[in-house]
Amino acid sequence: MMKLTIYTAALTLMMSTPVLAKDDHKDDCTDAKDLVNMAQSIYGAKAELTDIIAPDAILQLKALNGNPAPTGMLYRFEGQTVELPLDENGVVQDLKQSMNFNKDGEICKLIDGVVPEDTGDDTVQANMNFSFAYKPQNGSYSVATLREGAKDGSKIMNSLAPGGLGFVVPGLKSIIIRPADYDMDAMPTVTWTKDGEVIDGPVPSVYAKTQRFLIKDIKRSKADSLKISGPYTLKAGFKFDPEEMAKAEAERVAKLAGGTNSAAE
């Protein structure tokens, strides 16, 4: 049985849904409706909501309770089948295809190309991450563009609510800046300006190589433009607690240093 957990972004906010509804099939499958609704909301968003941001969804299948790891995901409906492969981390490839699936179909996990029987236990957890990258990634953005992109992403997230995913939809309240390649050592350089002059700007919350800024802090700083130097990705993100982020970063650093985490206490 596949259990769906919704991660509203790959940052700080996690929400869980109930186990997806199942019928009496003996195979380890679940209804496709929720997946199709999600894909249509994300990939079928109106053009006016995607001129600034590029919405995307990442679905990862992870084995539970000692069961074998899935090797693929299968959609089937009235004799039609579509197999979606997984990468080495269990992330479903070509997920956008699911926006065209029939909602009356079903999705099944595959083990070495075969749909296993349903044991009645939770065997797979499906983790969903939503991403809202700004476009283009050219290094220069007005604050008005940052705010508008976050508003558009919030509207797309709101469209998920009627799909039955079972969670309260949060708005996008921050921006996230990280290296284009997360293996890079250096973080991108962030510069805030007002009327063409460099200002101090908002203070970032940093975790590992990722810098996060609350949009309300950007507005409070009076900055009107952002420039990013170095290979980077910029995304709209969800609200976070700067104090909790600072604590998490201190704990991460202490762990890497082999310390006692006293810096986070």
PDB file of C-alpha atoms in Angstrom:
ATOM      1  CA  MET A   1       0.000   0.000   0.000  1.00  0.00           C
ATOM      2  CA  MET A   2       1.401   3.370  -0.936  1.00  0.00           C
ATOM      3  CA  LYS A   3       1.274   6.116   1.648  1.00  0.00           C
ATOM      4  CA  LEU A   4       1.456   9.714   0.388  1.00  0.00           C
ATOM      5  CA  THR A   5       3.241  12.412   2.356  1.00  0.00           C
ATOM      6  CA  ILE A   6       3.118  15.960   1.012  1.00  0.00           C
ATOM      7  CA  TYR A   7       6.203  18.142   1.486  1.00  0.00           C
ATOM      8  CA  THR A   8       5.130  21.620   0.422  1.00  0.00           C
ATOM      9  CA  ALA A   9       8.707  22.481  -0.443  1.00  0.00           C
ATOM     10  CA  ALA A  10      12.145  21.091   0.074  1.00  0.00           C
ATOM     11  CA  LEU A  11      12.640  23.463   3.013  1.00  0.00           C
ATOM     12  CA  THR A  12      10.969  23.576   6.374  1.00  0.00           C
ATOM     13  CA  LEU A  13       7.294  22.713   6.088  1.00  0.00           C
ATOM     14  CA  MET A  14       5.991  19.151   6.026  1.00  0.00           C
ATOM     15  CA  MET A  15       2.367  18.071   5.912  1.00  0.00           C
ATOM     16  CA  SER A  16       0.936  14.567   5.753  1.00  0.00           C
ATOM     17  CA  THR A  17      -2.214  13.297   4.152  1.00  0.00           C
ATOM     18  CA  PRO A  18      -4.155  10.192   5.126  1.00  0.00           C
ATOM     19  CA  VAL A  19      -3.315   6.987   3.302  1.00  0.00           C
ATOM     20  CA  LEU A  20      -4.723   7.228  -0.210  1.00  0.00           C
ATOM     21  CA  ALA A  21      -8.017   5.471  -0.822  1.00  0.00           C
ATOM     22  CA  LYS A  22      -7.765   1.929  -2.160  1.00  0.00           C
ATOM     23  CA  ASP A  23     -10.199  -0.394  -3.792  1.00  0.00           C
ATOM     24  CA  ASP A  24     -10.215  -4.169  -3.520  1.00  0.00           C
ATOM     25  CA  HIS A  25      -7.454  -4.862  -6.037  1.00  0.00           C
ATOM     26  CA  LYS A  26      -5.051  -7.506  -4.847  1.00  0.00           C
ATOM     27  CA  ASP A  27      -2.164  -5.619  -6.438  1.00  0.00           C
ATOM     28  CA  ASP A  28      -0.238  -2.976  -4.511  1.00  0.00           C
ATOM     29  CA  CYS A  29      -1.892   0.001  -6.217  1.00  0.00           C
ATOM     30  CA  THR A  30      -3.816   3.127  -5.313  1.00  0.00           C
ATOM     31  CA  ASP A  31      -6.213   5.506  -7.062  1.00  0.00           C
ATOM     32  CA  ALA A  32      -4.604   7.896  -9.552  1.00  0.00           C
ATOM     33  CA  LYS A  33      -7.030  10.764  -8.898  1.00  0.00           C
ATOM     34  CA  ASP A  34      -4.966  12.690  -6.351  1.00  0.00           C
ATOM     35  CA  LEU A  35      -1.805  12.407  -8.430  1.00  0.00           C
ATOM     36  CA  VAL A  36      -3.605  13.574 -11.580  1.00  0.00           C
ATOM     37  CA  ASN A  37      -5.231  16.506  -9.768  1.00  0.00           C
ATOM     38  CA  MET A  38      -1.849  17.568  -8.427  1.00  0.00           C
ATOM     39  CA  ALA A  39      -0.148  17.317 -11.823  1.00  0.00           C
ATOM     40  CA  GLN A  40      -2.891  19.275 -13.560  1.00  0.00           C
ATOM     41  CA  SER A  41      -2.641  22.040 -10.956  1.00  0.00           C
ATOM     42  CA  ILE A  42       1.151  22.261 -11.171  1.00  0.00           C
ATOM     43  CA  TYR A  43       1.825  21.613 -14.846  1.00  0.00           C
ATOM     44  CA  GLY A  44      -1.454  22.946 -16.226  1.00  0.00           C
ATOM     45  CA  ALA A  45      -1.362  26.299 -14.436  1.00  0.00           C
ATOM     46  CA  LYS A  46      -2.620  29.334 -16.353  1.00  0.00           C
ATOM     47  CA  ALA A  47      -0.058  31.173 -18.462  1.00  0.00           C
ATOM     48  CA  GLU A  48      -0.382  34.362 -16.412  1.00  0.00           C
ATOM     49  CA  LEU A  49       0.776  32.407 -13.350  1.00  0.00           C
ATOM     50  CA  THR A  50       3.857  30.934 -15.012  1.00  0.00           C
ATOM     51  CA  ASP A  51       5.453  33.938 -16.753  1.00  0.00           C
ATOM     52  CA  ILE A  52       7.687  34.600 -13.713  1.00  0.00           C
ATOM     53  CA  ILE A  53       7.993  31.169 -12.093  1.00  0.00           C
ATOM     54  CA  ALA A  54       8.283  27.606 -13.376  1.00  0.00           C
ATOM     55  CA  PRO A  55       6.265  25.298 -11.085  1.00  0.00           C
ATOM     56  CA  ASP A  56       7.451  21.730 -10.722  1.00  0.00           C
ATOM     57  CA  ALA A  57       6.754  18.694  -8.554  1.00  0.00           C
ATOM     58  CA  ILE A  58       9.160  15.989  -7.409  1.00  0.00           C
ATOM     59  CA  LEU A  59       7.722  12.644  -6.327  1.00  0.00           C
ATOM     60  CA  GLN A  60       9.995  10.257  -4.445  1.00  0.00           C
ATOM     61  CA  LEU A  61       9.063   6.674  -3.560  1.00  0.00           C
ATOM     62  CA  LYS A  62      10.699   5.191  -0.471  1.00  0.00           C
ATOM     63  CA  ALA A  63      10.285   1.670   0.867  1.00  0.00           C
ATOM     64  CA  LEU A  64       8.765   1.236   4.343  1.00  0.00           C
ATOM     65  CA  ASN A  65       9.012  -1.460   6.989  1.00  0.00           C
ATOM     66  CA  GLY A  66      11.862  -3.381   5.392  1.00  0.00           C
ATOM     67  CA  ASN A  67      10.097  -3.887   2.076  1.00  0.00           C
ATOM     68  CA  PRO A  68      12.106  -3.898  -1.178  1.00  0.00           C
ATOM     69  CA  ALA A  69      12.669  -0.516  -2.785  1.00  0.00           C
ATOM     70  CA  PRO A  70      10.409   0.302  -5.735  1.00  0.00           C
ATOM     71  CA  THR A  71      12.101   0.274  -9.139  1.00  0.00           C
ATOM     72  CA  GLY A  72       9.328   2.090 -11.016  1.00  0.00           C
ATOM     73  CA  MET A  73       5.786   3.425 -10.930  1.00  0.00           C
ATOM     74  CA  LEU A  74       3.036   2.107 -13.202  1.00  0.00           C
ATOM     75  CA  TYR A  75      -0.155   3.842 -14.316  1.00  0.00           C
ATOM     76  CA  ARG A  76      -2.929   1.741 -15.782  1.00  0.00           C
ATOM     77  CA  PHE A  77      -6.470   2.314 -16.978  1.00  0.00           C
ATOM     78  CA  GLU A  78      -8.646   0.111 -19.187  1.00  0.00           C
ATOM     79  CA  GLY A  79      -5.737  -1.711 -20.759  1.00  0.00           C
ATOM     80  CA  GLN A  80      -3.548   1.372 -21.084  1.00  0.00           C
ATOM     81  CA  THR A  81      -0.300   1.309 -19.124  1.00  0.00           C
ATOM     82  CA  VAL A  82       2.447   3.871 -18.673  1.00  0.00           C
ATOM     83  CA  GLU A  83       5.602   3.017 -16.771  1.00  0.00           C
ATOM     84  CA  LEU A  84       7.509   5.867 -15.130  1.00  0.00           C
ATOM     85  CA  PRO A  85      11.092   4.987 -14.140  1.00  0.00           C
ATOM     86  CA  LEU A  86      12.788   6.026 -10.900  1.00  0.00           C
ATOM     87  CA  ASP A  87      16.275   7.447 -10.558  1.00  0.00           C
ATOM     88  CA  GLU A  88      18.811   6.149  -8.056  1.00  0.00           C
ATOM     89  CA  ASN A  89      17.149   8.176  -5.287  1.00  0.00           C
ATOM     90  CA  GLY A  90      13.667   6.860  -5.985  1.00  0.00           C
ATOM     91  CA  VAL A  91      12.511  10.060  -7.727  1.00  0.00           C
ATOM     92  CA  VAL A  92       9.840   9.450 -10.378  1.00  0.00           C
ATOM     93  CA  GLN A  93      10.960  10.573 -13.832  1.00  0.00           C
ATOM     94  CA  ASP A  94       8.712  12.272 -16.420  1.00  0.00           C
ATOM     95  CA  LEU A  95       6.115  13.048 -13.750  1.00  0.00           C
ATOM     96  CA  LYS A  96       4.548  15.695 -15.987  1.00  0.00           C
ATOM     97  CA  GLN A  97       2.995  12.862 -18.016  1.00  0.00           C
ATOM     98  CA  SER A  98       0.589  12.197 -15.164  1.00  0.00           C
ATOM     99  CA  MET A  99      -1.392  15.371 -15.931  1.00  0.00           C
ATOM    100  CA  ASN A 100      -2.826  13.478 -18.907  1.00  0.00           C
ATOM    101  CA  PHE A 101      -3.749  10.331 -16.985  1.00  0.00           C
ATOM    102  CA  ASN A 102      -7.406   9.414 -16.476  1.00  0.00           C
ATOM    103  CA  LYS A 103      -8.487  10.102 -12.901  1.00  0.00           C
ATOM    104  CA  ASP A 104     -10.279   6.753 -12.798  1.00  0.00           C
ATOM    105  CA  GLY A 105      -7.005   4.919 -13.331  1.00  0.00           C
ATOM    106  CA  GLU A 106      -4.613   3.627 -10.720  1.00  0.00           C
ATOM    107  CA  ILE A 107      -0.949   3.885  -9.919  1.00  0.00           C
ATOM    108  CA  CYS A 108       1.109   0.943  -8.727  1.00  0.00           C
ATOM    109  CA  LYS A 109       4.611   0.435  -7.483  1.00  0.00           C
ATOM    110  CA  LEU A 110       6.900  -1.825  -9.474  1.00  0.00           C
ATOM    111  CA  ILE A 111       9.506  -4.181  -8.095  1.00  0.00           C
ATOM    112  CA  ASP A 112      11.851  -5.246 -10.890  1.00  0.00           C
ATOM    113  CA  GLY A 113       9.135  -4.509 -13.415  1.00  0.00           C
ATOM    114  CA  VAL A 114       6.406  -6.444 -11.600  1.00  0.00           C
ATOM    115  CA  VAL A 115       3.432  -5.128  -9.597  1.00  0.00           C
ATOM    116  CA  PRO A 116       3.570  -6.954  -6.242  1.00  0.00           C
ATOM    117  CA  GLU A 117       0.544  -8.142  -4.324  1.00  0.00           C
ATOM    118  CA  ASP A 118      -0.963  -5.928  -1.644  1.00  0.00           C
ATOM    119  CA  THR A 119      -0.080  -7.225   1.791  1.00  0.00           C
ATOM    120  CA  GLY A 120      -2.385  -4.775   3.541  1.00  0.00           C
ATOM    121  CA  ASP A 121       0.605  -3.037   5.147  1.00  0.00           C
ATOM    122  CA  ASP A 122       2.167   0.320   4.311  1.00  0.00           C
ATOM    123  CA  THR A 123       5.012  -0.641   1.976  1.00  0.00           C
ATOM    124  CA  VAL A 124       5.854   2.628   0.195  1.00  0.00           C
ATOM    125  CA  GLN A 125       5.878   6.253   1.244  1.00  0.00           C
ATOM    126  CA  ALA A 126       5.497   8.747  -1.605  1.00  0.00           C
ATOM    127  CA  ASN A 127       7.070  12.100  -0.723  1.00  0.00           C
ATOM    128  CA  MET A 128       6.031  15.079  -2.841  1.00  0.00           C
ATOM    129  CA  ASN A 129       8.091  18.274  -3.091  1.00  0.00           C
ATOM    130  CA  PHE A 130       6.909  21.409  -4.886  1.00  0.00           C
ATOM    131  CA  SER A 131       9.351  23.816  -6.507  1.00  0.00           C
ATOM    132  CA  PHE A 132       8.826  27.330  -7.921  1.00  0.00           C
ATOM    133  CA  ALA A 133      11.957  28.516  -9.720  1.00  0.00           C
ATOM    134  CA  TYR A 134      12.128  32.088 -10.985  1.00  0.00           C
ATOM    135  CA  LYS A 135      12.794  32.556 -14.677  1.00  0.00           C
ATOM    136  CA  PRO A 136      14.996  33.510 -16.277  1.00  0.00           C
ATOM    137  CA  GLN A 137      17.961  32.783 -14.021  1.00  0.00           C
ATOM    138  CA  ASN A 138      19.895  35.815 -15.305  1.00  0.00           C
ATOM    139  CA  GLY A 139      21.124  37.228 -11.994  1.00  0.00           C
ATOM    140  CA  SER A 140      18.985  40.382 -11.833  1.00  0.00           C
ATOM    141  CA  TYR A 141      15.502  40.759 -10.366  1.00  0.00           C
ATOM    142  CA  SER A 142      13.303  43.570  -9.199  1.00  0.00           C
ATOM    143  CA  VAL A 143      11.752  43.100  -5.786  1.00  0.00           C
ATOM    144  CA  ALA A 144       8.379  43.630  -7.459  1.00  0.00           C
ATOM    145  CA  THR A 145       9.119  40.566  -9.636  1.00  0.00           C
ATOM    146  CA  LEU A 146      10.109  38.502  -6.612  1.00  0.00           C
ATOM    147  CA  ARG A 147       6.881  39.391  -4.837  1.00  0.00           C
ATOM    148  CA  GLU A 148       4.708  38.784  -7.903  1.00  0.00           C
ATOM    149  CA  GLY A 149       6.292  35.382  -8.522  1.00  0.00           C
ATOM    150  CA  ALA A 150       5.603  34.353  -4.935  1.00  0.00           C
ATOM    151  CA  LYS A 151       1.983  35.474  -5.278  1.00  0.00           C
ATOM    152  CA  ASP A 152       1.594  33.462  -8.486  1.00  0.00           C
ATOM    153  CA  GLY A 153       3.061  30.387  -6.825  1.00  0.00           C
ATOM    154  CA  SER A 154       0.655  30.800  -3.919  1.00  0.00           C
ATOM    155  CA  LYS A 155      -2.268  30.818  -6.334  1.00  0.00           C
ATOM    156  CA  ILE A 156      -1.000  27.603  -7.926  1.00  0.00           C
ATOM    157  CA  MET A 157      -0.677  25.995  -4.501  1.00  0.00           C
ATOM    158  CA  ASN A 158      -4.222  27.074  -3.669  1.00  0.00           C
ATOM    159  CA  SER A 159      -5.433  25.229  -6.748  1.00  0.00           C
ATOM    160  CA  LEU A 160      -4.260  21.990  -5.117  1.00  0.00           C
ATOM    161  CA  ALA A 161      -6.831  22.261  -2.334  1.00  0.00           C
ATOM    162  CA  PRO A 162      -9.841  21.030  -4.356  1.00  0.00           C
ATOM    163  CA  GLY A 163      -7.832  18.000  -5.402  1.00  0.00           C
ATOM    164  CA  GLY A 164      -8.473  16.198  -2.135  1.00  0.00           C
ATOM    165  CA  LEU A 165      -4.882  16.138  -0.944  1.00  0.00           C
ATOM    166  CA  GLY A 166      -6.132  16.880   2.540  1.00  0.00           C
ATOM    167  CA  PHE A 167      -3.917  19.704   3.767  1.00  0.00           C
ATOM    168  CA  VAL A 168      -4.187  23.422   4.395  1.00  0.00           C
ATOM    169  CA  VAL A 169      -2.301  25.159   1.597  1.00  0.00           C
ATOM    170  CA  PRO A 170       0.327  27.697   2.729  1.00  0.00           C
ATOM    171  CA  GLY A 171       1.391  30.720   0.732  1.00  0.00           C
ATOM    172  CA  LEU A 172       4.875  31.380  -0.608  1.00  0.00           C
ATOM    173  CA  LYS A 173       6.486  33.870   1.750  1.00  0.00           C
ATOM    174  CA  SER A 174      10.212  33.661   1.030  1.00  0.00           C
ATOM    175  CA  ILE A 175      12.885  33.297  -1.611  1.00  0.00           C
ATOM    176  CA  ILE A 176      15.589  30.625  -1.651  1.00  0.00           C
ATOM    177  CA  ILE A 177      19.054  31.053  -3.184  1.00  0.00           C
ATOM    178  CA  ARG A 178      21.486  28.164  -3.491  1.00  0.00           C
ATOM    179  CA  PRO A 179      24.350  27.091  -5.792  1.00  0.00           C
ATOM    180  CA  ALA A 180      23.297  25.798  -9.200  1.00  0.00           C
ATOM    181  CA  ASP A 181      25.297  22.679  -8.377  1.00  0.00           C
ATOM    182  CA  TYR A 182      24.920  21.819  -4.719  1.00  0.00           C
ATOM    183  CA  ASP A 183      28.393  20.225  -4.736  1.00  0.00           C
ATOM    184  CA  MET A 184      29.930  23.662  -5.259  1.00  0.00           C
ATOM    185  CA  ASP A 185      31.822  25.027  -2.274  1.00  0.00           C
ATOM    186  CA  ALA A 186      30.985  28.709  -2.728  1.00  0.00           C
ATOM    187  CA  MET A 187      27.531  30.162  -2.179  1.00  0.00           C
ATOM    188  CA  PRO A 188      26.270  32.744  -4.694  1.00  0.00           C
ATOM    189  CA  THR A 189      26.895  36.387  -3.762  1.00  0.00           C
ATOM    190  CA  VAL A 190      23.730  38.351  -3.022  1.00  0.00           C
ATOM    191  CA  THR A 191      23.561  42.151  -3.472  1.00  0.00           C
ATOM    192  CA  TRP A 192      20.550  44.337  -2.682  1.00  0.00           C
ATOM    193  CA  THR A 193      20.120  47.796  -4.168  1.00  0.00           C
ATOM    194  CA  LYS A 194      17.742  50.747  -3.930  1.00  0.00           C
ATOM    195  CA  ASP A 195      17.572  53.318  -6.715  1.00  0.00           C
ATOM    196  CA  GLY A 196      20.763  51.831  -8.126  1.00  0.00           C
ATOM    197  CA  GLU A 197      22.726  52.148  -4.882  1.00  0.00           C
ATOM    198  CA  VAL A 198      23.929  49.143  -2.872  1.00  0.00           C
ATOM    199  CA  ILE A 199      22.251  48.827   0.546  1.00  0.00           C
ATOM    200  CA  ASP A 200      22.636  46.401   3.421  1.00  0.00           C
ATOM    201  CA  GLY A 201      19.359  44.666   2.626  1.00  0.00           C
ATOM    202  CA  PRO A 202      17.722  41.890   4.667  1.00  0.00           C
ATOM    203  CA  VAL A 203      19.832  39.407   6.621  1.00  0.00           C
ATOM    204  CA  PRO A 204      19.672  35.873   5.188  1.00  0.00           C
ATOM    205  CA  SER A 205      18.868  32.751   7.149  1.00  0.00           C
ATOM    206  CA  VAL A 206      21.510  30.236   6.120  1.00  0.00           C
ATOM    207  CA  TYR A 207      21.370  26.470   6.237  1.00  0.00           C
ATOM    208  CA  ALA A 208      24.286  24.627   4.639  1.00  0.00           C
ATOM    209  CA  LYS A 209      24.742  26.344   1.256  1.00  0.00           C
ATOM    210  CA  THR A 210      21.247  27.769   1.076  1.00  0.00           C
ATOM    211  CA  GLN A 211      20.266  31.379   1.812  1.00  0.00           C
ATOM    212  CA  ARG A 212      16.642  32.191   2.608  1.00  0.00           C
ATOM    213  CA  PHE A 213      14.960  35.580   2.877  1.00  0.00           C
ATOM    214  CA  LEU A 214      11.459  36.306   4.095  1.00  0.00           C
ATOM    215  CA  ILE A 215       9.655  38.531   1.622  1.00  0.00           C
ATOM    216  CA  LYS A 216       8.372  40.704   4.459  1.00  0.00           C
ATOM    217  CA  ASP A 217      12.008  41.386   5.467  1.00  0.00           C
ATOM    218  CA  ILE A 218      12.894  42.290   1.882  1.00  0.00           C
ATOM    219  CA  LYS A 219       9.991  44.733   1.814  1.00  0.00           C
ATOM    220  CA  ARG A 220      11.009  46.187   5.182  1.00  0.00           C
ATOM    221  CA  SER A 221      14.574  46.753   3.939  1.00  0.00           C
ATOM    222  CA  LYS A 222      13.293  49.116   1.178  1.00  0.00           C
ATOM    223  CA  ALA A 223      15.420  47.279  -1.400  1.00  0.00           C
ATOM    224  CA  ASP A 224      14.007  47.453  -4.920  1.00  0.00           C
ATOM    225  CA  SER A 225      16.412  45.121  -6.756  1.00  0.00           C
ATOM    226  CA  LEU A 226      18.400  41.928  -6.235  1.00  0.00           C
ATOM    227  CA  LYS A 227      21.568  40.866  -8.018  1.00  0.00           C
ATOM    228  CA  ILE A 228      23.032  37.369  -7.689  1.00  0.00           C
ATOM    229  CA  SER A 229      26.596  36.553  -8.766  1.00  0.00           C
ATOM    230  CA  GLY A 230      27.909  33.052  -9.361  1.00  0.00           C
ATOM    231  CA  PRO A 231      26.024  29.952 -10.599  1.00  0.00           C
ATOM    232  CA  TYR A 232      22.765  29.763  -8.657  1.00  0.00           C
ATOM    233  CA  THR A 233      19.126  28.751  -8.500  1.00  0.00           C
ATOM    234  CA  LEU A 234      16.464  31.117  -7.188  1.00  0.00           C
ATOM    235  CA  LYS A 235      13.081  29.848  -6.048  1.00  0.00           C
ATOM    236  CA  ALA A 236      10.029  31.106  -4.224  1.00  0.00           C
ATOM    237  CA  GLY A 237       9.588  29.286  -0.930  1.00  0.00           C
ATOM    238  CA  PHE A 238       7.352  28.936   2.070  1.00  0.00           C
ATOM    239  CA  LYS A 239       7.428  30.772   5.352  1.00  0.00           C
ATOM    240  CA  PHE A 240      10.115  29.737   7.826  1.00  0.00           C
ATOM    241  CA  ASP A 241      11.194  30.654  11.324  1.00  0.00           C
ATOM    242  CA  PRO A 242      14.636  32.356  11.268  1.00  0.00           C
ATOM    243  CA  GLU A 243      15.351  31.263  14.843  1.00  0.00           C
ATOM    244  CA  GLU A 244      14.588  27.639  14.054  1.00  0.00           C
ATOM    245  CA  MET A 245      16.709  27.878  10.912  1.00  0.00           C
ATOM    246  CA  ALA A 246      19.631  29.302  12.889  1.00  0.00           C
ATOM    247  CA  LYS A 247      19.318  26.533  15.457  1.00  0.00           C
ATOM    248  CA  ALA A 248      19.254  23.867  12.751  1.00  0.00           C
ATOM    249  CA  GLU A 249      22.360  25.362  11.132  1.00  0.00           C
ATOM    250  CA  ALA A 250      24.223  25.465  14.449  1.00  0.00           C
ATOM    251  CA  GLU A 251      23.341  21.817  15.063  1.00  0.00           C
ATOM    252  CA  ARG A 252      24.474  20.884  11.563  1.00  0.00           C
ATOM    253  CA  VAL A 253      27.822  22.644  11.962  1.00  0.00           C
ATOM    254  CA  ALA A 254      28.397  21.138  15.398  1.00  0.00           C
ATOM    255  CA  LYS A 255      27.645  17.662  14.091  1.00  0.00           C
ATOM    256  CA  LEU A 256      30.080  18.072  11.221  1.00  0.00           C
ATOM    257  CA  ALA A 257      32.738  19.274  13.628  1.00  0.00           C
ATOM    258  CA  GLY A 258      32.132  16.297  15.907  1.00  0.00           C
ATOM    259  CA  GLY A 259      31.077  18.643  18.711  1.00  0.00           C
ATOM    260  CA  THR A 260      28.429  18.291  21.389  1.00  0.00           C
ATOM    261  CA  ASN A 261      25.895  20.579  19.651  1.00  0.00           C
ATOM    262  CA  SER A 262      26.458  23.051  22.459  1.00  0.00           C
ATOM    263  CA  ALA A 263      26.310  25.855  19.910  1.00  0.00           C
ATOM    264  CA  ALA A 264      22.660  25.063  19.298  1.00  0.00           C
ATOM    265  CA  GLU A 265      21.648  24.856  22.929  1.00  0.00           C
TER     266      GLU A 265
END
